[in-house]
Amino acid sequence: MGDGQSSCRSGESFFSDGQAHDSVIIDTAANAAAEEENATKLAGAPGNIKTKMAGREKPFWQEQEGDKVATSIGVIEAMLEKDDLSAGQQEDLKYVLRTLQKSKGHRSSIQCALIDAKNKYSDVDGTIAYLAEFGAVEVMEVRKKRGLKDVVKGVRFAMGLSKSVQKKRATNIITEDDQDRRWAQHIQSWDDFNIFEASSICGPNLLERVTLTVIVRSNLLEHFGISRTRITQFLCAIESQYKALRSGVITELEQLTMLIASACHDVGHPGVTNNFRIAAMDEGALIYNDRSINENMHCSLTFRTLQEGDCSFTEPFTRKQFSAVRKLLIEIILSTDMAFHFTKLDALKNMVAEKSAELGTWDSLTPVINMMVHAADVSNPAKPQYVATKWGDLVSEEFFAQGDEERKFGFDISPMCNRFTVVKSESQRGFMDFIVGPIFEQLNALVDVSTALSNIQANKDYWKAQSELAKKAKEAEQKAIELAKR
C-alpha cells in the first residue's frame, strides 16, 4: 500500500509470493462483510426466505473456503509479533484477529442468530447484536461500535504494513498498485506534483489520499500513536461532505493541525461567498450572525465529523493536546476568510519588522501558520502555468455561477462574478498583483517560496501577453467594423 493509500483499498502482499495471500484475506473479509449485509437485510425479509436461509448449516463464506479464516488468522498473528507497530495499528489488527477467531466456531445459523438478537437486544444496532451472537459479548461493553465491514478495512490496512513483515521485495516487479501509486511520487515538490493528474487517478478519494500521504510521510501517525484506520475514516467522512513546514520550528502537533485544517478548510462549501449568503439571509447567515459564515461552518462540520465513532482519530491525545489542536485548527480555518486578508497580512508584516525573520525568537507562530495555510488556499497562480490556467478556469466558473444567481435574485453582482463583463486576463493579473503576490513575498522573508514567486511572475507575464493579444484583436475588429461602414 502506498503511504497515503486508503485502508479501504487493497495494498501490497506481505510475502514475496503474496498475491494468493492477499486474495485469501481480502476475500475472507469481503465475504464476512457481505454475510453481515445479507443477514441485516434478512431481519425484514418475508417468512419463507427467512426459513430457507436459516436452514443452512454454515454461512456461504465458510461453506466455500473454510480454510480462509485460519489462513488470515495466521498472517495477522505473525504481524502482531512485530515490535514496531504503533498502539493504533495494534488496535486495528487485534480487532480483526478477535473477530476472525470468534467466527471459526460460531452457531450454525447466522441468520437465525440475528433474528434472535433483534429481539434480545432491541436497544442496540443490528451489527452489535450480530457480533454478540458470535460470542463477542464484550463488544457490547466497549464504546467502539464496529461491524464486520470494518474487517475489510482492517485487513486491507494490515496489508499496508508490509514493511513490518518483510524487509525487502523484488524491485523489478511492478504491480498495478505500484503504477497506481506513482501519482504521489512528487507530492512534496511544488512544481512537479500535478494535482489534476493525481485527481484522475485517485478519483473521489483525492483529499483523503493526498492528506494521508503527507501525514504518513511526516511520521505523524507513529509520533502520536494515531490509528490509521480512524484517521482514514475521518478524512473519508470529511471528503464526502464536500460538494460536487518548517520542521524544528513548527511542532509536530502544529504540523498535524495544519494538514488537517488544510483538508477541512472548505468542507461543505456551498459554492457561494459569505456576502452572497448574507444578502440571501440563508440559514448559515442566521446561525453565525453574518460573520465568517462559510468558515465557521467548515469548523463546526469538522468537529462534528470528529465526534463520529469511526472518525475520532484524536483519542491518543491528552486533553491539553486536543485543546491546542482545536484552538489552532479553528484559528487557521477562520483566517482563510478573505475579509481578513489585508488585516492578517499587515499583522504579519508588523511581526516580522518587530521580531525579525528568525522564527525561533517568536512567542507564537500562529500568524505564520495562518498565513501559510491561507497562501496555500489561494496558491493556484503560484503553480506552473499549465496547472494555474486550469485552476483559474475552474475558479472563474464558480464565480460566474454565483453571479448568475445574484442576477436572478436581483442582488448586486459581486466583483469578478459577472460573466458578461469580466476580462479573464485582467482579473487573473489583478488577483496576483493584489492578493497572491504580496502573500508569497511576505512569506519569502520567513521561508523559501522562491519557486512560487517565479511561477507567479511567469503567470503574470502569460496573462499580460494574453491581454495584449485580446486588445489587438479588439482593435482589429473595430477597424473592420469601421471599414464596413464606409
PDB file of C-alpha atoms in Angstrom, residues 316-431:
ATOM      1  CA  PRO A 316      -4.498   9.168  21.794  1.00  0.00           C
ATOM      2  CA  PHE A 317      -4.222  12.901  22.532  1.00  0.00           C
ATOM      3  CA  THR A 318      -4.138  14.285  26.032  1.00  0.00           C
ATOM      4  CA  ARG A 319      -6.805  16.812  26.941  1.00  0.00           C
ATOM      5  CA  LYS A 320      -4.206  19.564  26.618  1.00  0.00           C
ATOM      6  CA  GLN A 321      -3.135  18.379  23.155  1.00  0.00           C
ATOM      7  CA  PHE A 322      -6.715  18.166  21.904  1.00  0.00           C
ATOM      8  CA  SER A 323      -7.475  21.629  23.270  1.00  0.00           C
ATOM      9  CA  ALA A 324      -4.423  23.006  21.447  1.00  0.00           C
ATOM     10  CA  VAL A 325      -5.415  21.279  18.195  1.00  0.00           C
ATOM     11  CA  ARG A 326      -8.979  22.551  18.381  1.00  0.00           C
ATOM     12  CA  LYS A 327      -7.920  26.118  19.125  1.00  0.00           C
ATOM     13  CA  LEU A 328      -5.334  26.266  16.329  1.00  0.00           C
ATOM     14  CA  LEU A 329      -7.499  24.476  13.771  1.00  0.00           C
ATOM     15  CA  ILE A 330     -10.353  26.942  14.310  1.00  0.00           C
ATOM     16  CA  GLU A 331      -7.916  29.846  14.102  1.00  0.00           C
ATOM     17  CA  ILE A 332      -6.443  28.571  10.834  1.00  0.00           C
ATOM     18  CA  ILE A 333      -9.767  27.965   9.101  1.00  0.00           C
ATOM     19  CA  LEU A 334     -11.277  31.281  10.216  1.00  0.00           C
ATOM     20  CA  SER A 335      -8.159  33.014   8.879  1.00  0.00           C
ATOM     21  CA  THR A 336      -8.952  31.793   5.361  1.00  0.00           C
ATOM     22  CA  ASP A 337     -11.866  34.270   5.233  1.00  0.00           C
ATOM     23  CA  MET A 338     -10.807  36.799   2.581  1.00  0.00           C
ATOM     24  CA  ALA A 339     -12.412  39.539   4.685  1.00  0.00           C
ATOM     25  CA  PHE A 340      -9.364  39.302   6.975  1.00  0.00           C
ATOM     26  CA  HIS A 341      -6.766  39.085   4.222  1.00  0.00           C
ATOM     27  CA  PHE A 342      -5.267  42.569   4.432  1.00  0.00           C
ATOM     28  CA  THR A 343      -5.552  42.770   8.227  1.00  0.00           C
ATOM     29  CA  LYS A 344      -3.745  39.449   8.685  1.00  0.00           C
ATOM     30  CA  LEU A 345      -1.104  40.302   6.103  1.00  0.00           C
ATOM     31  CA  ASP A 346      -0.360  43.658   7.729  1.00  0.00           C
ATOM     32  CA  ALA A 347      -0.155  41.972  11.136  1.00  0.00           C
ATOM     33  CA  LEU A 348       2.400  39.502   9.801  1.00  0.00           C
ATOM     34  CA  LYS A 349       4.452  42.295   8.252  1.00  0.00           C
ATOM     35  CA  ASN A 350       4.476  44.094  11.587  1.00  0.00           C
ATOM     36  CA  MET A 351       5.545  40.921  13.392  1.00  0.00           C
ATOM     37  CA  VAL A 352       8.473  40.445  11.023  1.00  0.00           C
ATOM     38  CA  ALA A 353       9.513  44.084  11.499  1.00  0.00           C
ATOM     39  CA  GLU A 354       9.242  43.758  15.262  1.00  0.00           C
ATOM     40  CA  LYS A 355      10.619  40.243  15.836  1.00  0.00           C
ATOM     41  CA  SER A 356      12.864  39.812  12.772  1.00  0.00           C
ATOM     42  CA  ALA A 357      12.623  36.888  10.356  1.00  0.00           C
ATOM     43  CA  GLU A 358      14.153  34.435  12.851  1.00  0.00           C
ATOM     44  CA  LEU A 359      11.089  32.402  13.829  1.00  0.00           C
ATOM     45  CA  GLY A 360      12.859  30.840  16.774  1.00  0.00           C
ATOM     46  CA  THR A 361      12.576  34.164  18.603  1.00  0.00           C
ATOM     47  CA  TRP A 362       8.798  34.491  18.168  1.00  0.00           C
ATOM     48  CA  ASP A 363       6.476  33.881  21.106  1.00  0.00           C
ATOM     49  CA  SER A 364       3.822  32.345  18.837  1.00  0.00           C
ATOM     50  CA  LEU A 365       3.951  31.049  15.283  1.00  0.00           C
ATOM     51  CA  THR A 366       0.192  31.205  14.819  1.00  0.00           C
ATOM     52  CA  PRO A 367       0.332  34.244  12.477  1.00  0.00           C
ATOM     53  CA  VAL A 368       2.818  32.423  10.228  1.00  0.00           C
ATOM     54  CA  ILE A 369       0.829  29.180  10.323  1.00  0.00           C
ATOM     55  CA  ASN A 370      -2.378  31.011   9.463  1.00  0.00           C
ATOM     56  CA  MET A 371      -0.734  32.789   6.529  1.00  0.00           C
ATOM     57  CA  MET A 372       0.875  29.599   5.208  1.00  0.00           C
ATOM     58  CA  VAL A 373      -2.489  27.822   5.001  1.00  0.00           C
ATOM     59  CA  HIS A 374      -4.159  30.946   3.601  1.00  0.00           C
ATOM     60  CA  ALA A 375      -1.397  31.165   0.981  1.00  0.00           C
ATOM     61  CA  ALA A 376      -1.958  27.523   0.041  1.00  0.00           C
ATOM     62  CA  ASP A 377      -5.692  28.206  -0.257  1.00  0.00           C
ATOM     63  CA  VAL A 378      -5.148  30.868  -2.948  1.00  0.00           C
ATOM     64  CA  SER A 379      -1.957  29.435  -4.423  1.00  0.00           C
ATOM     65  CA  ASN A 380      -3.161  28.359  -7.850  1.00  0.00           C
ATOM     66  CA  PRO A 381      -1.416  31.338  -9.587  1.00  0.00           C
ATOM     67  CA  ALA A 382       1.792  30.242  -7.829  1.00  0.00           C
ATOM     68  CA  LYS A 383       1.793  26.899  -9.636  1.00  0.00           C
ATOM     69  CA  PRO A 384       3.202  26.161 -13.103  1.00  0.00           C
ATOM     70  CA  GLN A 385       1.211  27.781 -15.897  1.00  0.00           C
ATOM     71  CA  TYR A 386      -0.499  24.612 -17.158  1.00  0.00           C
ATOM     72  CA  VAL A 387      -1.875  23.954 -13.653  1.00  0.00           C
ATOM     73  CA  ALA A 388      -2.603  27.588 -12.802  1.00  0.00           C
ATOM     74  CA  THR A 389      -4.584  28.151 -16.001  1.00  0.00           C
ATOM     75  CA  LYS A 390      -6.864  25.188 -15.350  1.00  0.00           C
ATOM     76  CA  TRP A 391      -7.413  26.262 -11.742  1.00  0.00           C
ATOM     77  CA  GLY A 392      -8.172  29.772 -12.935  1.00  0.00           C
ATOM     78  CA  ASP A 393     -10.856  28.458 -15.295  1.00  0.00           C
ATOM     79  CA  LEU A 394     -12.474  26.427 -12.502  1.00  0.00           C
ATOM     80  CA  VAL A 395     -12.488  29.325 -10.038  1.00  0.00           C
ATOM     81  CA  SER A 396     -13.831  31.743 -12.647  1.00  0.00           C
ATOM     82  CA  GLU A 397     -16.702  29.410 -13.479  1.00  0.00           C
ATOM     83  CA  GLU A 398     -17.601  29.125  -9.792  1.00  0.00           C
ATOM     84  CA  PHE A 399     -17.645  32.908  -9.504  1.00  0.00           C
ATOM     85  CA  PHE A 400     -19.709  33.257 -12.675  1.00  0.00           C
ATOM     86  CA  ALA A 401     -22.233  30.730 -11.363  1.00  0.00           C
ATOM     87  CA  GLN A 402     -22.648  32.900  -8.261  1.00  0.00           C
ATOM     88  CA  GLY A 403     -23.056  35.971 -10.451  1.00  0.00           C
ATOM     89  CA  ASP A 404     -25.818  34.192 -12.367  1.00  0.00           C
ATOM     90  CA  GLU A 405     -27.634  33.542  -9.095  1.00  0.00           C
ATOM     91  CA  GLU A 406     -27.164  37.134  -7.960  1.00  0.00           C
ATOM     92  CA  ARG A 407     -28.608  38.357 -11.244  1.00  0.00           C
ATOM     93  CA  LYS A 408     -31.579  36.005 -10.868  1.00  0.00           C
ATOM     94  CA  PHE A 409     -32.384  37.216  -7.345  1.00  0.00           C
ATOM     95  CA  GLY A 410     -31.791  40.894  -8.096  1.00  0.00           C
ATOM     96  CA  PHE A 411     -28.690  41.172  -5.873  1.00  0.00           C
ATOM     97  CA  ASP A 412     -25.724  43.377  -6.723  1.00  0.00           C
ATOM     98  CA  ILE A 413     -23.314  41.230  -8.716  1.00  0.00           C
ATOM     99  CA  SER A 414     -20.116  40.633  -6.761  1.00  0.00           C
ATOM    100  CA  PRO A 415     -16.688  41.573  -8.142  1.00  0.00           C
ATOM    101  CA  MET A 416     -15.280  39.041 -10.651  1.00  0.00           C
ATOM    102  CA  CYS A 417     -18.676  37.284 -10.805  1.00  0.00           C
ATOM    103  CA  ASN A 418     -20.192  38.859 -13.926  1.00  0.00           C
ATOM    104  CA  ARG A 419     -19.506  36.534 -16.835  1.00  0.00           C
ATOM    105  CA  PHE A 420     -20.523  39.255 -19.328  1.00  0.00           C
ATOM    106  CA  THR A 421     -18.082  41.933 -18.183  1.00  0.00           C
ATOM    107  CA  VAL A 422     -15.126  40.192 -16.549  1.00  0.00           C
ATOM    108  CA  VAL A 423     -11.973  40.028 -18.671  1.00  0.00           C
ATOM    109  CA  LYS A 424     -10.208  36.892 -17.505  1.00  0.00           C
ATOM    110  CA  SER A 425      -6.691  38.085 -18.232  1.00  0.00           C
ATOM    111  CA  GLU A 426      -7.240  41.273 -16.249  1.00  0.00           C
ATOM    112  CA  SER A 427      -8.929  39.540 -13.309  1.00  0.00           C
ATOM    113  CA  GLN A 428      -6.093  37.000 -13.087  1.00  0.00           C
ATOM    114  CA  ARG A 429      -3.435  39.692 -13.139  1.00  0.00           C
ATOM    115  CA  GLY A 430      -5.274  41.714 -10.525  1.00  0.00           C
ATOM    116  CA  PHE A 431      -5.605  38.676  -8.252  1.00  0.00           C
TER     117      PHE A 431
END
